[in-house]
Amino acid sequence: MYSIRPGPGPRAFQAAFKASRKCNTNQQIQCRKTSNQPHTKEPDFYKKLWIGCFLSVSASAVVFYGSRRLGLLGVPSESPAVQVQAKIEKPRKSKSLSKEENRDTISSQHVQVKQSWENPGVYAWGSNSGRVVAPNSDEALIKFPRRIPFFDGLLLRDVKLDRDFGAAITENGDLLQWGTGYSKDSKQPVPTLTGKGLTSLTISRDRIIALGSNGKVYSLPVSQSDQATGPKPLEDSWIPFWTSRSQISYRGLKPTSTSWGETVLSISSGLDHVLLLTSSGRVFSAASSSSEFPSQGQMGVPGLTWSHRPPGPYDQPHEITTLRGFNIVSIATGDYHSLALDKEGRVFAFGDSLSGQLGFEPSSAFSFIDAPYLLPIQKLYEGTSLLPRVTSISAGGANSFFTIEATRIARAGEKPSSSELSRITADTWTCGQGILGTLGNGRWTHMQGTPVKIKALSNLFEYDEKANAVVPIRLKRLSVGSTHASATMDNVTHVRAGLSTSTDSANDTNWGADVLWWGGNEFFQLGLGKRNNVATPLYLPPLDGVEKGRRREEHRFQITPRHVGKVGERKVSFEQRVECGRMISAVYSGV
């Protein structure tokens, strides 16, 4: 900065005034001696000359005075460069992070896993017309994942969701119901069927079918009023030879002609029918709706209609005799069609085929098939060196999905290496309706009969450090709703960070399984915040904080795999699961 020095004050201006007068007098004398012109205009000339000299001298004085005041006199035109000494900033003392805090900082996946352990519960999104997603809200649509407060801290065995009603099984095996389909005044889930030790459930158009741990199957109406006014069966009591009436109305679905020790292992329902799979590999079907009897062959019993049914209850189970002897290990149902998978990896389909969901091109002459039909899976790999085997089936709406493990084999005259022969490729195939993107193959197809591969879920590999080898990435679970679907991948996961000396590094973090979503999104059931349908599987952002503006495209939501953790004061083995329902999606903590 410049320093201000005291100047001479008004004296400088007095000296300048005297000098200017002297200069003007001399100039006047000189002019008079040399001028030969008449002096008629002499006063104006001298006046102008006087003013010019005065102004020039005054300006010089002002510059001189200002220079003195600012200390600029004596400063050379080019000052020598001033040498500046660089000061090195001392390292700041930052707050040291613990190992766990560092893991939280470097990995959002680690935070997700930890939050799922510390805060188990249910997230839901999509249509809220029946107050299922947000029981206490009148919002018609929930665009992003939102927790249902009632389930905070609770573990569930199963969850099924419809636009108008929801059903869940608690950790101790009791049934919870909520939504306007259950009661117009419903504001939160309430227990209905209790004390049965329920393990899983499925829903039809207007009924809930639940499976007990003892193999018993219960069918009860969704409506609270129907449960109160309908016939209530007699129940055994803990007191010998003592029975009592049930508090609510329900019906039992018991397969006939079962062998000793044969029980029902799994159940799956469409809108009007339900399949029951027994421990002996047999499949039974029954009507599951109070308002509609199955009429599109989805029962798998040729000629069975409302007018041509055997005597007895309308919802009595019927064995699908065509499948007898195939040792069925898995069943799946769409709205009006059924799938069955046997131990050898063969798939049977029956029911509605108008959208191609049975695996062949639809025809107006055959709108449905009422007997199991064997899918020609081998044709999908015709001309390749791969031997396919179906490992799982899924269905929903008007769509069917199959996961296939294709093993490399040697062709005639070919001598591949042993490593090539043992290589397995995991693929996912689908057929059915695709106008909303539910096929997941990137195309918008009205109907797809021949199964097509979902490239985003097929031929995937990763390196497994434990196995020290490249392994295929399979699908762990596929949940299919009425128009959308979600795939949980069986990729390598890690949930033991900091639990042992080998995983105690500050940079060792937990991560879960990848989850992808696609299909119809007319009610925001994909959780993207946008209404556009999606024809190619994609990831969602982390569930927590999505509505608070903390979404990051580089971070994706992951499912926490099974782990033994603390819930309150108890140690429990639980995991996160995805459930795609009818225009609704959910993620819950399941035991």
mmCIF file of C-alpha atoms in Angstrom, residues 134-476:
data_model
loop_
_atom_site.group_PDB
_atom_site.id
_atom_site.type_symbol
_atom_site.label_atom_id
_atom_site.label_comp_id
_atom_site.label_asym_id
_atom_site.label_seq_id
_atom_site.Cartn_x
_atom_site.Cartn_y
_atom_site.Cartn_z
ATOM 1 C CA ALA A 134 -49.380 -45.366 2.977
ATOM 2 C CA PRO A 135 -52.286 -46.423 5.242
ATOM 3 C CA ASN A 136 -52.520 -43.025 6.936
ATOM 4 C CA SER A 137 -52.341 -40.951 3.740
ATOM 5 C CA ASP A 138 -54.966 -39.987 1.161
ATOM 6 C CA GLU A 139 -52.344 -39.590 -1.570
ATOM 7 C CA ALA A 140 -53.334 -41.575 -4.655
ATOM 8 C CA LEU A 141 -49.751 -42.285 -5.738
ATOM 9 C CA ILE A 142 -46.519 -42.792 -3.821
ATOM 10 C CA LYS A 143 -43.721 -42.081 -6.284
ATOM 11 C CA PHE A 144 -40.710 -43.055 -4.178
ATOM 12 C CA PRO A 145 -40.014 -45.809 -1.617
ATOM 13 C CA ARG A 146 -41.590 -44.927 1.721
ATOM 14 C CA ARG A 147 -41.514 -46.757 5.034
ATOM 15 C CA ILE A 148 -44.755 -48.033 6.534
ATOM 16 C CA PRO A 149 -44.301 -46.923 10.176
ATOM 17 C CA PHE A 150 -46.339 -49.805 11.595
ATOM 18 C CA PHE A 151 -43.680 -52.318 10.507
ATOM 19 C CA ASP A 152 -40.666 -50.442 11.901
ATOM 20 C CA GLY A 153 -38.509 -52.906 13.808
ATOM 21 C CA LEU A 154 -40.623 -55.911 12.722
ATOM 22 C CA LEU A 155 -39.552 -59.023 10.824
ATOM 23 C CA LEU A 156 -42.006 -60.763 8.509
ATOM 24 C CA ARG A 157 -42.310 -64.213 6.998
ATOM 25 C CA ASP A 158 -44.140 -63.111 3.855
ATOM 26 C CA VAL A 159 -45.862 -60.113 2.246
ATOM 27 C CA LYS A 160 -48.373 -59.891 -0.627
ATOM 28 C CA LEU A 161 -49.829 -56.647 -1.980
ATOM 29 C CA ASP A 162 -52.827 -55.684 -4.092
ATOM 30 C CA ARG A 163 -53.960 -52.171 -4.983
ATOM 31 C CA ASP A 164 -56.857 -52.493 -2.528
ATOM 32 C CA PHE A 165 -55.487 -54.692 0.237
ATOM 33 C CA GLY A 166 -52.280 -55.905 1.812
ATOM 34 C CA ALA A 167 -51.456 -59.063 3.745
ATOM 35 C CA ALA A 168 -48.403 -60.065 5.764
ATOM 36 C CA ILE A 169 -47.326 -62.862 8.086
ATOM 37 C CA THR A 170 -45.549 -61.819 11.251
ATOM 38 C CA GLU A 171 -42.487 -63.464 12.701
ATOM 39 C CA ASN A 172 -44.649 -65.587 15.006
ATOM 40 C CA GLY A 173 -46.947 -66.767 12.187
ATOM 41 C CA ASP A 174 -49.996 -64.479 12.508
ATOM 42 C CA LEU A 175 -51.779 -62.888 9.548
ATOM 43 C CA LEU A 176 -51.995 -59.087 9.286
ATOM 44 C CA GLN A 177 -54.369 -57.272 6.915
ATOM 45 C CA TRP A 178 -54.902 -53.645 5.922
ATOM 46 C CA GLY A 179 -56.234 -51.471 3.087
ATOM 47 C CA THR A 180 -59.691 -50.391 1.973
ATOM 48 C CA GLY A 181 -60.322 -53.851 0.508
ATOM 49 C CA TYR A 182 -60.199 -55.155 4.056
ATOM 50 C CA SER A 183 -62.000 -52.248 5.711
ATOM 51 C CA LYS A 184 -62.919 -48.746 4.565
ATOM 52 C CA ASP A 185 -61.823 -47.486 7.975
ATOM 53 C CA SER A 186 -58.479 -49.305 7.895
ATOM 54 C CA LYS A 187 -55.633 -47.043 9.009
ATOM 55 C CA GLN A 188 -53.037 -49.656 9.948
ATOM 56 C CA PRO A 189 -52.515 -53.440 9.754
ATOM 57 C CA VAL A 190 -54.561 -55.553 12.156
ATOM 58 C CA PRO A 191 -54.234 -59.273 13.035
ATOM 59 C CA THR A 192 -56.942 -61.529 11.618
ATOM 60 C CA LEU A 193 -56.021 -65.230 11.368
ATOM 61 C CA THR A 194 -53.836 -65.974 14.394
ATOM 62 C CA GLY A 195 -52.409 -68.980 16.199
ATOM 63 C CA LYS A 196 -51.977 -71.081 13.021
ATOM 64 C CA GLY A 197 -48.209 -70.857 12.635
ATOM 65 C CA LEU A 198 -48.442 -69.493 9.105
ATOM 66 C CA THR A 199 -45.281 -69.561 6.971
ATOM 67 C CA SER A 200 -46.313 -68.177 3.557
ATOM 68 C CA LEU A 201 -49.285 -66.716 1.728
ATOM 69 C CA THR A 202 -50.650 -65.889 -1.703
ATOM 70 C CA ILE A 203 -53.612 -63.763 -2.813
ATOM 71 C CA SER A 204 -56.347 -64.133 -5.405
ATOM 72 C CA ARG A 205 -58.891 -61.613 -6.599
ATOM 73 C CA ASP A 206 -60.726 -61.462 -3.273
ATOM 74 C CA ARG A 207 -59.285 -64.121 -0.969
ATOM 75 C CA ILE A 208 -56.088 -64.834 0.947
ATOM 76 C CA ILE A 209 -54.628 -68.332 0.893
ATOM 77 C CA ALA A 210 -52.147 -69.045 3.697
ATOM 78 C CA LEU A 211 -49.955 -72.073 4.411
ATOM 79 C CA GLY A 212 -49.261 -73.262 7.950
ATOM 80 C CA SER A 213 -46.083 -74.887 9.184
ATOM 81 C CA ASN A 214 -48.019 -78.153 9.579
ATOM 82 C CA GLY A 215 -48.990 -78.184 5.895
ATOM 83 C CA LYS A 216 -52.563 -76.983 6.381
ATOM 84 C CA VAL A 217 -53.928 -74.502 3.837
ATOM 85 C CA TYR A 218 -56.377 -71.784 4.874
ATOM 86 C CA SER A 219 -58.539 -69.726 2.494
ATOM 87 C CA LEU A 220 -60.256 -66.657 3.945
ATOM 88 C CA PRO A 221 -62.051 -63.677 2.395
ATOM 89 C CA VAL A 222 -60.239 -60.359 2.199
ATOM 90 C CA SER A 223 -63.178 -58.317 3.465
ATOM 91 C CA GLN A 224 -63.519 -57.817 7.204
ATOM 92 C CA SER A 225 -67.317 -57.974 6.942
ATOM 93 C CA ASP A 226 -67.165 -61.317 5.088
ATOM 94 C CA GLN A 227 -64.841 -62.680 7.755
ATOM 95 C CA ALA A 228 -67.328 -61.645 10.441
ATOM 96 C CA THR A 229 -70.529 -62.867 8.764
ATOM 97 C CA GLY A 230 -69.316 -65.969 6.908
ATOM 98 C CA PRO A 231 -69.404 -69.531 8.299
ATOM 99 C CA LYS A 232 -66.843 -70.116 11.038
ATOM 100 C CA PRO A 233 -65.386 -73.633 11.309
ATOM 101 C CA LEU A 234 -64.806 -75.586 14.504
ATOM 102 C CA GLU A 235 -61.245 -75.570 15.800
ATOM 103 C CA ASP A 236 -59.403 -77.908 18.114
ATOM 104 C CA SER A 237 -58.407 -76.575 21.517
ATOM 105 C CA TRP A 238 -55.414 -77.295 23.701
ATOM 106 C CA ILE A 239 -57.916 -78.946 26.016
ATOM 107 C CA PRO A 240 -58.467 -82.591 24.926
ATOM 108 C CA PHE A 241 -61.821 -83.318 23.232
ATOM 109 C CA TRP A 242 -62.723 -79.642 23.331
ATOM 110 C CA THR A 243 -63.571 -77.580 20.248
ATOM 111 C CA SER A 244 -64.597 -73.987 19.674
ATOM 112 C CA ARG A 245 -65.701 -71.758 16.822
ATOM 113 C CA SER A 246 -63.147 -69.722 14.962
ATOM 114 C CA GLN A 247 -63.281 -65.976 15.469
ATOM 115 C CA ILE A 248 -63.304 -65.349 11.704
ATOM 116 C CA SER A 249 -64.642 -67.178 8.674
ATOM 117 C CA TYR A 250 -62.228 -69.298 6.650
ATOM 118 C CA ARG A 251 -62.141 -72.513 4.626
ATOM 119 C CA GLY A 252 -59.606 -75.305 4.634
ATOM 120 C CA LEU A 253 -58.103 -76.555 1.359
ATOM 121 C CA LYS A 254 -57.049 -80.151 1.871
ATOM 122 C CA PRO A 255 -55.839 -82.328 -1.019
ATOM 123 C CA THR A 256 -57.496 -85.729 -1.166
ATOM 124 C CA SER A 257 -55.832 -89.118 -1.532
ATOM 125 C CA THR A 258 -52.540 -87.970 -0.028
ATOM 126 C CA SER A 259 -50.116 -90.595 1.229
ATOM 127 C CA TRP A 260 -49.021 -90.898 4.849
ATOM 128 C CA GLY A 261 -46.759 -87.988 5.789
ATOM 129 C CA GLU A 262 -47.449 -86.084 2.555
ATOM 130 C CA THR A 263 -48.038 -82.393 3.242
ATOM 131 C CA VAL A 264 -48.331 -79.192 1.224
ATOM 132 C CA LEU A 265 -44.972 -77.399 0.835
ATOM 133 C CA SER A 266 -45.809 -74.361 -1.274
ATOM 134 C CA ILE A 267 -48.769 -72.464 -2.709
ATOM 135 C CA SER A 268 -49.211 -70.008 -5.598
ATOM 136 C CA SER A 269 -52.375 -68.210 -6.718
ATOM 137 C CA GLY A 270 -53.668 -66.361 -9.738
ATOM 138 C CA LEU A 271 -56.780 -64.229 -9.776
ATOM 139 C CA ASP A 272 -59.166 -67.202 -9.669
ATOM 140 C CA HIS A 273 -57.097 -70.343 -9.017
ATOM 141 C CA VAL A 274 -54.411 -71.682 -6.706
ATOM 142 C CA LEU A 275 -51.784 -74.431 -7.065
ATOM 143 C CA LEU A 276 -50.688 -76.622 -4.146
ATOM 144 C CA LEU A 277 -47.364 -78.516 -4.270
ATOM 145 C CA THR A 278 -46.924 -81.462 -1.901
ATOM 146 C CA SER A 279 -43.828 -83.048 -0.411
ATOM 147 C CA SER A 280 -44.252 -85.999 -2.793
ATOM 148 C CA GLY A 281 -43.893 -83.782 -5.874
ATOM 149 C CA ARG A 282 -47.603 -83.840 -6.712
ATOM 150 C CA VAL A 283 -49.593 -80.768 -7.787
ATOM 151 C CA PHE A 284 -53.191 -79.952 -6.896
ATOM 152 C CA SER A 285 -55.310 -77.046 -8.112
ATOM 153 C CA ALA A 286 -58.376 -75.357 -6.642
ATOM 154 C CA ALA A 287 -60.619 -72.338 -7.124
ATOM 155 C CA SER A 288 -59.355 -69.401 -5.064
ATOM 156 C CA SER A 289 -61.920 -66.692 -5.707
ATOM 157 C CA SER A 290 -65.367 -66.207 -4.247
ATOM 158 C CA SER A 291 -66.661 -64.388 -7.337
ATOM 159 C CA GLU A 292 -65.172 -66.209 -10.355
ATOM 160 C CA PHE A 293 -64.589 -69.887 -11.125
ATOM 161 C CA PRO A 294 -61.484 -70.692 -13.223
ATOM 162 C CA SER A 295 -62.494 -71.010 -16.859
ATOM 163 C CA GLN A 296 -59.318 -70.701 -18.937
ATOM 164 C CA GLY A 297 -57.656 -74.043 -18.296
ATOM 165 C CA GLN A 298 -55.426 -72.712 -15.491
ATOM 166 C CA MET A 299 -56.507 -75.571 -13.197
ATOM 167 C CA GLY A 300 -54.754 -78.124 -15.437
ATOM 168 C CA VAL A 301 -57.724 -80.511 -15.329
ATOM 169 C CA PRO A 302 -59.232 -81.103 -18.796
ATOM 170 C CA GLY A 303 -62.965 -80.408 -18.985
ATOM 171 C CA LEU A 304 -63.236 -78.886 -15.496
ATOM 172 C CA THR A 305 -65.702 -75.979 -15.512
ATOM 173 C CA TRP A 306 -68.318 -74.585 -13.166
ATOM 174 C CA SER A 307 -71.030 -76.646 -14.826
ATOM 175 C CA HIS A 308 -68.825 -79.755 -15.067
ATOM 176 C CA ARG A 309 -67.288 -80.043 -11.633
ATOM 177 C CA PRO A 310 -67.447 -83.014 -9.241
ATOM 178 C CA PRO A 311 -69.726 -82.996 -6.195
ATOM 179 C CA GLY A 312 -68.445 -81.230 -3.124
ATOM 180 C CA PRO A 313 -67.170 -77.755 -2.256
ATOM 181 C CA TYR A 314 -66.521 -75.514 -5.252
ATOM 182 C CA ASP A 315 -62.957 -74.882 -4.039
ATOM 183 C CA GLN A 316 -61.963 -78.482 -3.353
ATOM 184 C CA PRO A 317 -58.433 -79.341 -4.606
ATOM 185 C CA HIS A 318 -58.061 -81.510 -7.719
ATOM 186 C CA GLU A 319 -54.891 -83.404 -8.541
ATOM 187 C CA ILE A 320 -53.319 -82.587 -11.906
ATOM 188 C CA THR A 321 -52.875 -86.199 -12.925
ATOM 189 C CA THR A 322 -50.934 -85.318 -16.084
ATOM 190 C CA LEU A 323 -48.018 -84.266 -13.880
ATOM 191 C CA ARG A 324 -48.086 -87.382 -11.735
ATOM 192 C CA GLY A 325 -44.711 -89.120 -11.761
ATOM 193 C CA PHE A 326 -42.657 -86.077 -12.819
ATOM 194 C CA ASN A 327 -41.613 -85.091 -9.258
ATOM 195 C CA ILE A 328 -42.507 -81.412 -9.432
ATOM 196 C CA VAL A 329 -40.262 -79.163 -7.322
ATOM 197 C CA SER A 330 -41.609 -75.676 -8.077
ATOM 198 C CA ILE A 331 -44.872 -74.009 -9.116
ATOM 199 C CA ALA A 332 -45.786 -70.507 -10.353
ATOM 200 C CA THR A 333 -48.961 -68.760 -11.437
ATOM 201 C CA GLY A 334 -49.930 -65.718 -13.469
ATOM 202 C CA ASP A 335 -53.366 -64.166 -13.538
ATOM 203 C CA TYR A 336 -54.836 -66.968 -15.672
ATOM 204 C CA HIS A 337 -52.010 -69.429 -16.374
ATOM 205 C CA SER A 338 -49.793 -71.879 -14.474
ATOM 206 C CA LEU A 339 -46.239 -73.253 -14.604
ATOM 207 C CA ALA A 340 -44.661 -76.339 -13.046
ATOM 208 C CA LEU A 341 -40.974 -77.349 -12.914
ATOM 209 C CA ASP A 342 -39.812 -80.889 -12.292
ATOM 210 C CA LYS A 343 -36.587 -82.174 -10.777
ATOM 211 C CA GLU A 344 -35.027 -82.789 -14.190
ATOM 212 C CA GLY A 345 -35.418 -79.172 -15.267
ATOM 213 C CA ARG A 346 -38.471 -79.615 -17.477
ATOM 214 C CA VAL A 347 -41.208 -76.972 -17.560
ATOM 215 C CA PHE A 348 -44.932 -77.575 -18.004
ATOM 216 C CA ALA A 349 -47.413 -74.794 -18.787
ATOM 217 C CA PHE A 350 -51.204 -74.600 -19.003
ATOM 218 C CA GLY A 351 -53.992 -72.026 -18.971
ATOM 219 C CA ASP A 352 -54.471 -68.788 -20.906
ATOM 220 C CA SER A 353 -52.177 -68.396 -23.931
ATOM 221 C CA LEU A 354 -53.497 -65.265 -25.669
ATOM 222 C CA SER A 355 -50.312 -63.283 -24.936
ATOM 223 C CA GLY A 356 -47.894 -66.161 -25.564
ATOM 224 C CA GLN A 357 -47.249 -66.748 -21.859
ATOM 225 C CA LEU A 358 -47.241 -70.546 -22.352
ATOM 226 C CA GLY A 359 -44.135 -70.428 -24.543
ATOM 227 C CA PHE A 360 -45.622 -70.824 -28.005
ATOM 228 C CA GLU A 361 -47.107 -68.421 -30.511
ATOM 229 C CA PRO A 362 -50.747 -67.654 -29.652
ATOM 230 C CA SER A 363 -53.580 -68.672 -31.932
ATOM 231 C CA SER A 364 -57.215 -67.673 -31.991
ATOM 232 C CA ALA A 365 -58.059 -71.355 -32.375
ATOM 233 C CA PHE A 366 -56.360 -72.155 -29.055
ATOM 234 C CA SER A 367 -56.953 -69.334 -26.597
ATOM 235 C CA PHE A 368 -56.037 -71.623 -23.689
ATOM 236 C CA ILE A 369 -54.763 -75.120 -22.905
ATOM 237 C CA ASP A 370 -56.398 -77.039 -20.043
ATOM 238 C CA ALA A 371 -53.699 -79.729 -19.735
ATOM 239 C CA PRO A 372 -49.975 -79.355 -18.946
ATOM 240 C CA TYR A 373 -47.858 -78.701 -22.038
ATOM 241 C CA LEU A 374 -44.097 -79.430 -22.096
ATOM 242 C CA LEU A 375 -42.064 -76.423 -23.203
ATOM 243 C CA PRO A 376 -39.393 -77.247 -25.833
ATOM 244 C CA ILE A 377 -36.541 -75.597 -23.965
ATOM 245 C CA GLN A 378 -33.927 -77.514 -25.999
ATOM 246 C CA LYS A 379 -34.868 -75.532 -29.115
ATOM 247 C CA LEU A 380 -33.704 -72.312 -27.470
ATOM 248 C CA TYR A 381 -30.097 -73.590 -27.633
ATOM 249 C CA GLU A 382 -30.336 -75.449 -30.906
ATOM 250 C CA GLY A 383 -27.122 -75.213 -32.930
ATOM 251 C CA THR A 384 -24.959 -74.363 -29.906
ATOM 252 C CA SER A 385 -22.595 -76.393 -27.757
ATOM 253 C CA LEU A 386 -24.737 -75.803 -24.658
ATOM 254 C CA LEU A 387 -27.016 -78.223 -22.818
ATOM 255 C CA PRO A 388 -29.841 -76.265 -21.074
ATOM 256 C CA ARG A 389 -31.567 -77.072 -17.818
ATOM 257 C CA VAL A 390 -34.255 -74.904 -16.226
ATOM 258 C CA THR A 391 -33.457 -74.085 -12.597
ATOM 259 C CA SER A 392 -36.375 -71.835 -11.587
ATOM 260 C CA ILE A 393 -39.713 -70.499 -12.832
ATOM 261 C CA SER A 394 -41.691 -67.352 -12.098
ATOM 262 C CA ALA A 395 -44.943 -65.890 -13.370
ATOM 263 C CA GLY A 396 -47.233 -62.917 -12.902
ATOM 264 C CA GLY A 397 -49.909 -61.136 -14.896
ATOM 265 C CA ALA A 398 -49.598 -62.446 -18.457
ATOM 266 C CA ASN A 399 -45.860 -63.249 -18.298
ATOM 267 C CA SER A 400 -43.638 -66.256 -17.625
ATOM 268 C CA PHE A 401 -39.933 -66.322 -16.727
ATOM 269 C CA PHE A 402 -37.368 -69.151 -16.709
ATOM 270 C CA THR A 403 -33.778 -69.226 -15.459
ATOM 271 C CA ILE A 404 -31.610 -71.689 -17.344
ATOM 272 C CA GLU A 405 -28.144 -73.047 -16.677
ATOM 273 C CA ALA A 406 -26.511 -74.029 -19.953
ATOM 274 C CA THR A 407 -23.509 -76.350 -19.641
ATOM 275 C CA ARG A 408 -20.801 -76.457 -22.315
ATOM 276 C CA ILE A 409 -20.651 -79.825 -24.062
ATOM 277 C CA ALA A 410 -18.437 -81.216 -26.805
ATOM 278 C CA ARG A 411 -19.770 -81.530 -30.296
ATOM 279 C CA ALA A 412 -18.943 -84.426 -32.589
ATOM 280 C CA GLY A 413 -15.262 -84.271 -33.490
ATOM 281 C CA GLU A 414 -14.614 -81.388 -31.094
ATOM 282 C CA LYS A 415 -12.021 -81.556 -28.323
ATOM 283 C CA PRO A 416 -12.534 -78.611 -25.984
ATOM 284 C CA SER A 417 -10.419 -78.153 -22.881
ATOM 285 C CA SER A 418 -11.630 -79.402 -19.513
ATOM 286 C CA SER A 419 -12.148 -75.831 -18.294
ATOM 287 C CA GLU A 420 -14.421 -75.106 -21.252
ATOM 288 C CA LEU A 421 -16.467 -78.265 -20.690
ATOM 289 C CA SER A 422 -17.175 -77.348 -17.079
ATOM 290 C CA ARG A 423 -18.221 -73.796 -17.871
ATOM 291 C CA ILE A 424 -21.833 -72.898 -17.019
ATOM 292 C CA THR A 425 -23.754 -69.958 -18.452
ATOM 293 C CA ALA A 426 -26.735 -68.632 -16.474
ATOM 294 C CA ASP A 427 -29.486 -67.128 -18.650
ATOM 295 C CA THR A 428 -32.958 -65.695 -18.068
ATOM 296 C CA TRP A 429 -35.739 -66.190 -20.621
ATOM 297 C CA THR A 430 -39.256 -64.774 -20.804
ATOM 298 C CA CYS A 431 -42.446 -64.848 -22.848
ATOM 299 C CA GLY A 432 -45.873 -63.240 -22.728
ATOM 300 C CA GLN A 433 -47.082 -59.653 -22.831
ATOM 301 C CA GLY A 434 -44.496 -56.944 -23.497
ATOM 302 C CA ILE A 435 -46.354 -53.792 -24.487
ATOM 303 C CA LEU A 436 -45.482 -52.249 -21.096
ATOM 304 C CA GLY A 437 -41.880 -53.480 -21.157
ATOM 305 C CA THR A 438 -42.511 -56.474 -18.874
ATOM 306 C CA LEU A 439 -40.455 -58.779 -21.101
ATOM 307 C CA GLY A 440 -37.331 -56.833 -20.157
ATOM 308 C CA ASN A 441 -35.687 -57.402 -23.543
ATOM 309 C CA GLY A 442 -35.672 -53.759 -24.601
ATOM 310 C CA ARG A 443 -38.676 -54.105 -26.917
ATOM 311 C CA TRP A 444 -42.319 -53.124 -26.698
ATOM 312 C CA THR A 445 -44.083 -56.247 -27.951
ATOM 313 C CA HIS A 446 -47.809 -56.888 -27.667
ATOM 314 C CA MET A 447 -47.347 -60.663 -27.390
ATOM 315 C CA GLN A 448 -44.300 -62.925 -27.388
ATOM 316 C CA GLY A 449 -44.809 -66.668 -27.741
ATOM 317 C CA THR A 450 -41.297 -67.973 -28.314
ATOM 318 C CA PRO A 451 -39.207 -67.252 -25.201
ATOM 319 C CA VAL A 452 -36.635 -64.464 -25.609
ATOM 320 C CA LYS A 453 -33.496 -63.914 -23.580
ATOM 321 C CA ILE A 454 -33.189 -60.977 -21.181
ATOM 322 C CA LYS A 455 -29.643 -59.921 -22.050
ATOM 323 C CA ALA A 456 -29.234 -57.707 -18.990
ATOM 324 C CA LEU A 457 -29.747 -60.793 -16.776
ATOM 325 C CA SER A 458 -27.907 -63.377 -18.886
ATOM 326 C CA ASN A 459 -24.342 -64.542 -19.517
ATOM 327 C CA LEU A 460 -22.961 -62.609 -16.529
ATOM 328 C CA PHE A 461 -19.769 -63.539 -14.698
ATOM 329 C CA GLU A 462 -17.697 -62.240 -11.793
ATOM 330 C CA TYR A 463 -14.529 -63.143 -9.957
ATOM 331 C CA ASP A 464 -15.027 -64.911 -6.631
ATOM 332 C CA GLU A 465 -12.055 -64.330 -4.329
ATOM 333 C CA LYS A 466 -12.988 -67.217 -2.058
ATOM 334 C CA ALA A 467 -13.267 -69.691 -4.914
ATOM 335 C CA ASN A 468 -10.375 -68.026 -6.754
ATOM 336 C CA ALA A 469 -12.289 -68.450 -9.990
ATOM 337 C CA VAL A 470 -14.645 -66.732 -12.383
ATOM 338 C CA VAL A 471 -18.214 -67.821 -11.603
ATOM 339 C CA PRO A 472 -21.567 -67.154 -13.315
ATOM 340 C CA ILE A 473 -23.942 -64.640 -11.754
ATOM 341 C CA ARG A 474 -27.293 -66.346 -11.267
ATOM 342 C CA LEU A 475 -30.667 -65.025 -10.214
ATOM 343 C CA LYS A 476 -31.460 -65.580 -6.570
#
